[in-house]
Coordinates of C-alpha atoms in Angstrom, one line a residue:
M2 CA -11.8 -6.3 23.4
S3 CA -8.6 -4.2 22.8
E4 CA -8.2 -1.9 19.8
K5 CA -6.7 -3.6 16.8
Y6 CA -5.1 -2.7 13.5
L7 CA -7.3 -4.1 10.8
I8 CA -5.4 -5.3 7.7
F9 CA -7.3 -6.0 4.5
G10 CA -5.3 -8.0 2.0
A11 CA -3.4 -9.8 4.7
T12 CA -1.9 -12.5 2.5
G13 CA -0.2 -10.0 0.2
S14 CA 3.4 -9.0 0.5
I15 CA 2.8 -5.6 2.1
G16 CA -0.2 -6.7 4.2
S17 CA 1.5 -9.8 5.7
S18 CA 4.8 -8.0 6.3
L19 CA 3.1 -5.1 8.0
A20 CA 1.1 -7.5 10.2
E21 CA 4.3 -9.3 11.2
Q22 CA 6.0 -6.0 12.1
L23 CA 3.0 -4.8 14.2
V24 CA 2.6 -8.1 16.0
N25 CA 6.3 -8.3 16.8
S26 CA 6.1 -4.8 18.2
G27 CA 3.4 -5.8 20.6
N28 CA 0.3 -4.6 18.8
S29 CA -3.0 -6.4 18.3
V30 CA -3.8 -7.2 14.7
H31 CA -6.9 -8.6 12.9
L32 CA -6.3 -10.0 9.4
V33 CA -8.8 -10.1 6.6
G34 CA -8.1 -12.2 3.5
R35 CA -10.0 -14.2 0.9
N36 CA -7.6 -17.2 0.7
E37 CA -8.6 -19.3 3.7
N38 CA -5.5 -21.5 3.9
E39 CA -3.0 -18.6 3.5
T40 CA -4.9 -16.3 6.0
K41 CA -5.1 -19.1 8.6
N42 CA -1.4 -19.9 8.2
I43 CA -0.4 -16.3 8.7
S44 CA -2.7 -15.9 11.7
E45 CA -1.4 -19.0 13.3
K46 CA 2.2 -17.9 12.8
L47 CA 1.5 -14.5 14.2
G48 CA -1.1 -15.5 16.8
C49 CA -3.7 -13.0 15.7
S50 CA -7.4 -13.1 14.9
F51 CA -8.7 -13.2 11.3
T52 CA -11.8 -13.1 9.1
I53 CA -12.2 -14.8 5.8
A54 CA -13.8 -12.3 3.4
D55 CA -13.6 -11.2 -0.2
V56 CA -13.7 -7.5 -0.9
L57 CA -15.2 -8.3 -4.3
Q58 CA -18.3 -9.6 -2.6
D59 CA -21.2 -7.6 -0.9
G60 CA -21.2 -7.2 2.8
F61 CA -17.5 -8.2 3.5
V62 CA -17.2 -5.5 6.2
E63 CA -20.2 -6.9 8.0
K64 CA -18.4 -10.2 8.3
V65 CA -15.4 -8.3 9.8
K66 CA -17.7 -6.4 12.3
N67 CA -18.8 -9.7 13.8
D68 CA -15.2 -10.5 14.7
I69 CA -13.8 -7.2 15.8
S70 CA -15.3 -4.1 17.4
D71 CA -12.7 -1.4 18.2
V72 CA -10.5 -0.4 15.3
K73 CA -7.3 1.6 15.9
G74 CA -6.2 1.7 12.3
I75 CA -6.9 0.4 8.9
A76 CA -4.4 -0.9 6.3
Y77 CA -6.1 -1.4 2.9
C78 CA -3.5 -3.5 1.1
V79 CA -5.7 -5.5 -1.3
G80 CA -4.9 -3.2 -4.3
S81 CA -3.1 -5.0 -7.1
I82 CA -2.5 -3.9 -10.6
D83 CA -3.5 -7.4 -11.6
L84 CA -6.8 -7.4 -9.7
K85 CA -10.0 -7.0 -11.6
P86 CA -11.6 -3.6 -11.1
L87 CA -12.8 -3.6 -7.5
R88 CA -16.6 -3.6 -7.0
M89 CA -15.9 -1.1 -4.2
V90 CA -15.7 1.5 -7.0
N91 CA -19.5 1.2 -6.8
E92 CA -20.3 4.0 -4.4
N93 CA -23.1 2.2 -2.6
D94 CA -20.8 -0.8 -1.7
F95 CA -18.1 1.5 -0.5
D96 CA -20.2 4.0 1.4
K97 CA -22.2 1.3 3.2
D98 CA -19.2 -0.8 4.2
L99 CA -16.3 1.5 5.1
I100 CA -17.5 4.9 6.2
N101 CA -17.9 4.0 9.9
P102 CA -14.6 2.1 10.2
L103 CA -12.7 4.9 8.5
Q104 CA -14.2 7.6 10.7
E105 CA -13.3 5.5 13.8
S106 CA -9.7 5.0 12.9
D107 CA -6.8 7.1 13.9
H108 CA -4.3 5.4 11.4
I109 CA -5.2 4.8 7.7
L110 CA -2.9 3.2 5.1
I111 CA -3.8 3.2 1.5
S112 CA -1.9 1.1 -1.0
V113 CA -4.5 0.7 -3.7
P114 CA -3.3 1.9 -7.1
P115 CA -5.5 4.4 -9.0
I116 CA -8.5 2.8 -10.7
N117 CA -9.4 4.4 -14.0
G118 CA -7.1 7.2 -13.1
K119 CA -8.8 8.0 -9.8
D120 CA -8.4 7.1 -6.1
M121 CA -11.7 5.7 -4.9
F122 CA -10.9 6.7 -1.3
I123 CA -10.6 10.3 -2.2
E124 CA -13.8 10.3 -4.2
R125 CA -15.8 8.8 -1.2
L126 CA -14.0 11.0 1.3
V127 CA -15.1 14.2 -0.6
K128 CA -18.6 12.8 -1.5
N129 CA -19.5 11.8 2.0
N130 CA -17.7 14.7 3.8
L131 CA -16.1 12.1 6.1
N132 CA -15.0 13.3 9.5
L133 CA -11.4 12.2 9.9
Q134 CA -10.4 14.6 12.6
N135 CA -9.3 11.7 14.9
L136 CA -6.6 10.8 12.4
K137 CA -3.0 10.8 13.6
W138 CA -1.6 9.2 10.5
L139 CA -2.7 8.9 6.9
T140 CA -0.2 7.3 4.5
Y141 CA -0.6 6.8 0.7
L142 CA 1.8 4.3 -1.0
S143 CA 2.9 5.7 -4.3
S144 CA 5.7 4.8 -6.7
T145 CA 9.0 6.2 -7.9
S146 CA 7.6 6.0 -11.4
V147 CA 6.4 9.6 -10.8
Y148 CA 9.9 10.8 -11.5
G149 CA 10.1 9.5 -15.1
N150 CA 13.3 9.5 -17.1
H151 CA 16.3 11.3 -15.6
D152 CA 18.8 9.8 -18.0
G153 CA 20.5 7.7 -15.3
A154 CA 21.0 10.6 -12.8
W155 CA 20.2 10.2 -9.1
V156 CA 16.8 11.4 -7.9
N157 CA 15.5 12.4 -4.5
E158 CA 12.3 13.8 -3.0
D159 CA 13.2 17.2 -4.4
S160 CA 13.7 16.0 -8.0
T161 CA 11.4 17.1 -10.8
T162 CA 8.5 14.7 -11.4
N163 CA 8.0 13.9 -15.0
P164 CA 6.2 10.5 -15.3
Q165 CA 6.4 8.9 -18.7
T166 CA 3.8 6.1 -18.2
L167 CA 0.1 6.4 -17.6
A168 CA 0.5 4.6 -14.3
G169 CA 3.1 7.1 -13.2
K170 CA 1.0 10.0 -14.3
N171 CA -2.1 8.7 -12.4
R172 CA 0.0 8.1 -9.3
L173 CA 1.3 11.7 -9.3
N174 CA -2.2 13.1 -9.8
V175 CA -3.5 11.1 -6.8
E176 CA -0.5 12.2 -4.7
K177 CA -1.4 15.8 -5.5
D178 CA -5.1 15.2 -4.6
W179 CA -4.1 13.6 -1.2
L180 CA -1.7 16.4 -0.3
S181 CA -4.4 19.0 -1.3
I182 CA -7.0 17.3 1.0
G183 CA -4.4 17.1 3.8
T184 CA -3.7 20.9 3.5
K185 CA -7.3 21.9 3.3
N186 CA -8.5 19.7 6.2
S187 CA -5.3 19.8 8.4
L188 CA -4.9 16.0 8.0
P189 CA -1.5 14.3 8.6
V190 CA -1.1 13.0 5.1
Q191 CA 2.3 11.6 4.0
I192 CA 3.4 10.0 0.7
F193 CA 5.8 7.1 0.5
R194 CA 7.2 6.5 -3.0
L195 CA 8.2 2.9 -3.4
S196 CA 10.9 1.7 -5.8
G197 CA 10.9 -1.9 -7.2
I198 CA 9.4 -4.2 -4.6
Y199 CA 10.7 -7.7 -4.0
S200 CA 10.3 -10.3 -1.3
D201 CA 11.4 -13.7 -0.3
R202 CA 8.7 -15.2 -2.5
Y203 CA 8.9 -12.8 -5.5
N204 CA 12.3 -11.8 -6.7
A205 CA 14.7 -12.2 -9.6
I206 CA 15.8 -15.6 -8.4
T207 CA 12.3 -17.1 -8.1
R208 CA 11.4 -15.7 -11.5
L209 CA 14.4 -17.5 -13.1
R210 CA 13.5 -20.7 -11.3
N211 CA 10.0 -20.4 -12.7
D212 CA 11.4 -19.7 -16.2
Q213 CA 10.0 -16.1 -16.1
K214 CA 12.7 -14.4 -18.0
F215 CA 12.4 -10.6 -18.3
V216 CA 15.4 -8.6 -19.4
V217 CA 15.3 -4.9 -20.2
E218 CA 18.5 -3.5 -21.8
K219 CA 18.5 0.2 -22.2
K220 CA 21.3 2.8 -22.0
N221 CA 21.2 4.7 -18.7
H222 CA 18.3 2.6 -17.5
F223 CA 18.8 2.1 -13.7
F224 CA 16.4 1.4 -10.9
S225 CA 16.5 0.8 -7.2
R226 CA 14.6 -1.8 -5.2
I227 CA 13.2 -2.3 -1.7
H228 CA 12.4 -5.5 0.2
V229 CA 8.8 -5.7 1.4
K230 CA 9.9 -6.2 5.1
D231 CA 11.8 -2.9 4.9
I232 CA 8.6 -1.2 3.7
A233 CA 6.7 -2.7 6.7
Q234 CA 9.4 -1.6 9.2
T235 CA 9.4 1.9 7.8
L236 CA 5.6 2.1 8.0
Y237 CA 5.7 1.0 11.6
L238 CA 8.4 3.4 12.6
S239 CA 6.4 6.3 11.0
L240 CA 3.2 5.6 12.9
N241 CA 4.1 8.1 15.6
K242 CA 6.2 10.5 13.6
S243 CA 3.9 11.6 10.8
L244 CA 4.2 15.2 9.6
N245 CA 1.8 17.0 7.3
N246 CA 2.5 16.7 3.6
D247 CA 5.8 14.8 3.9
I248 CA 7.1 12.8 0.9
Y249 CA 9.7 10.1 1.2
N250 CA 11.3 7.7 -1.2
L251 CA 11.5 4.2 0.1
S252 CA 14.4 2.5 -1.7
D253 CA 17.9 1.1 -1.4
D254 CA 20.9 3.1 -2.5
K255 CA 22.2 0.6 -5.0
P256 CA 20.6 1.4 -8.4
A257 CA 21.4 -1.1 -11.1
S258 CA 20.3 -2.0 -14.6
N259 CA 17.8 -4.9 -15.1
I260 CA 20.5 -7.0 -16.8
E261 CA 22.8 -6.6 -13.8
V262 CA 20.1 -7.8 -11.5
V263 CA 19.5 -10.9 -13.7
K264 CA 23.2 -11.7 -14.0
Y265 CA 23.5 -11.4 -10.2
A266 CA 20.6 -13.8 -9.7
C267 CA 22.2 -16.3 -12.1

């Protein structure tokens, strides 16, 4: 059996888009999702293997192990702000299920937002003294919310970070933790800060069609966006180009106010 990229949360926007990008580029992929119909549909479309498993239940990795042996990389894309607190925060569940796959991988993607202000992967990495010396690429997906309010001015990777929200502050703290671990252990850690994510399924037009009106009208309140497929393409292109402690903003170059986006969608 050839080495495969293992994608948890394969039915989500980032997980499914990354899977499509990898498969279209000639890579082997194994999908893991809890929604059987959606996971099957994506696997049939892409022609890849899959496992139906729920990370909120015990032994989900054991199910995956029965379907896949050699793992080249892990993309953990199940994290959602709307998810209930993951049971994997329980150290026994996490340690038992993911230590070996993590140590065997040479590519690791983490898109899970901070839980209770902390990153569960960092906690288990330090606690278990994981050996990740085989790593060629470790990427953490953060958010441009770490920049905070710049009164409508442009920001880039060198701009001052001054998050105003709790989520932004937690993201920035986790970024610093990952970069510190990368420096201390000579790991190829890089940070991608994502702007407002949209997709073919979730965007201003579909929200209007579903009568989900949300308009923010503030002076000098502009934000940029990025399509989920552009995220997936960037992730793929970076697989063989990772440099230690790099930080990149993933965004378009057309910042607009919320009301401008809504008017355009109308």
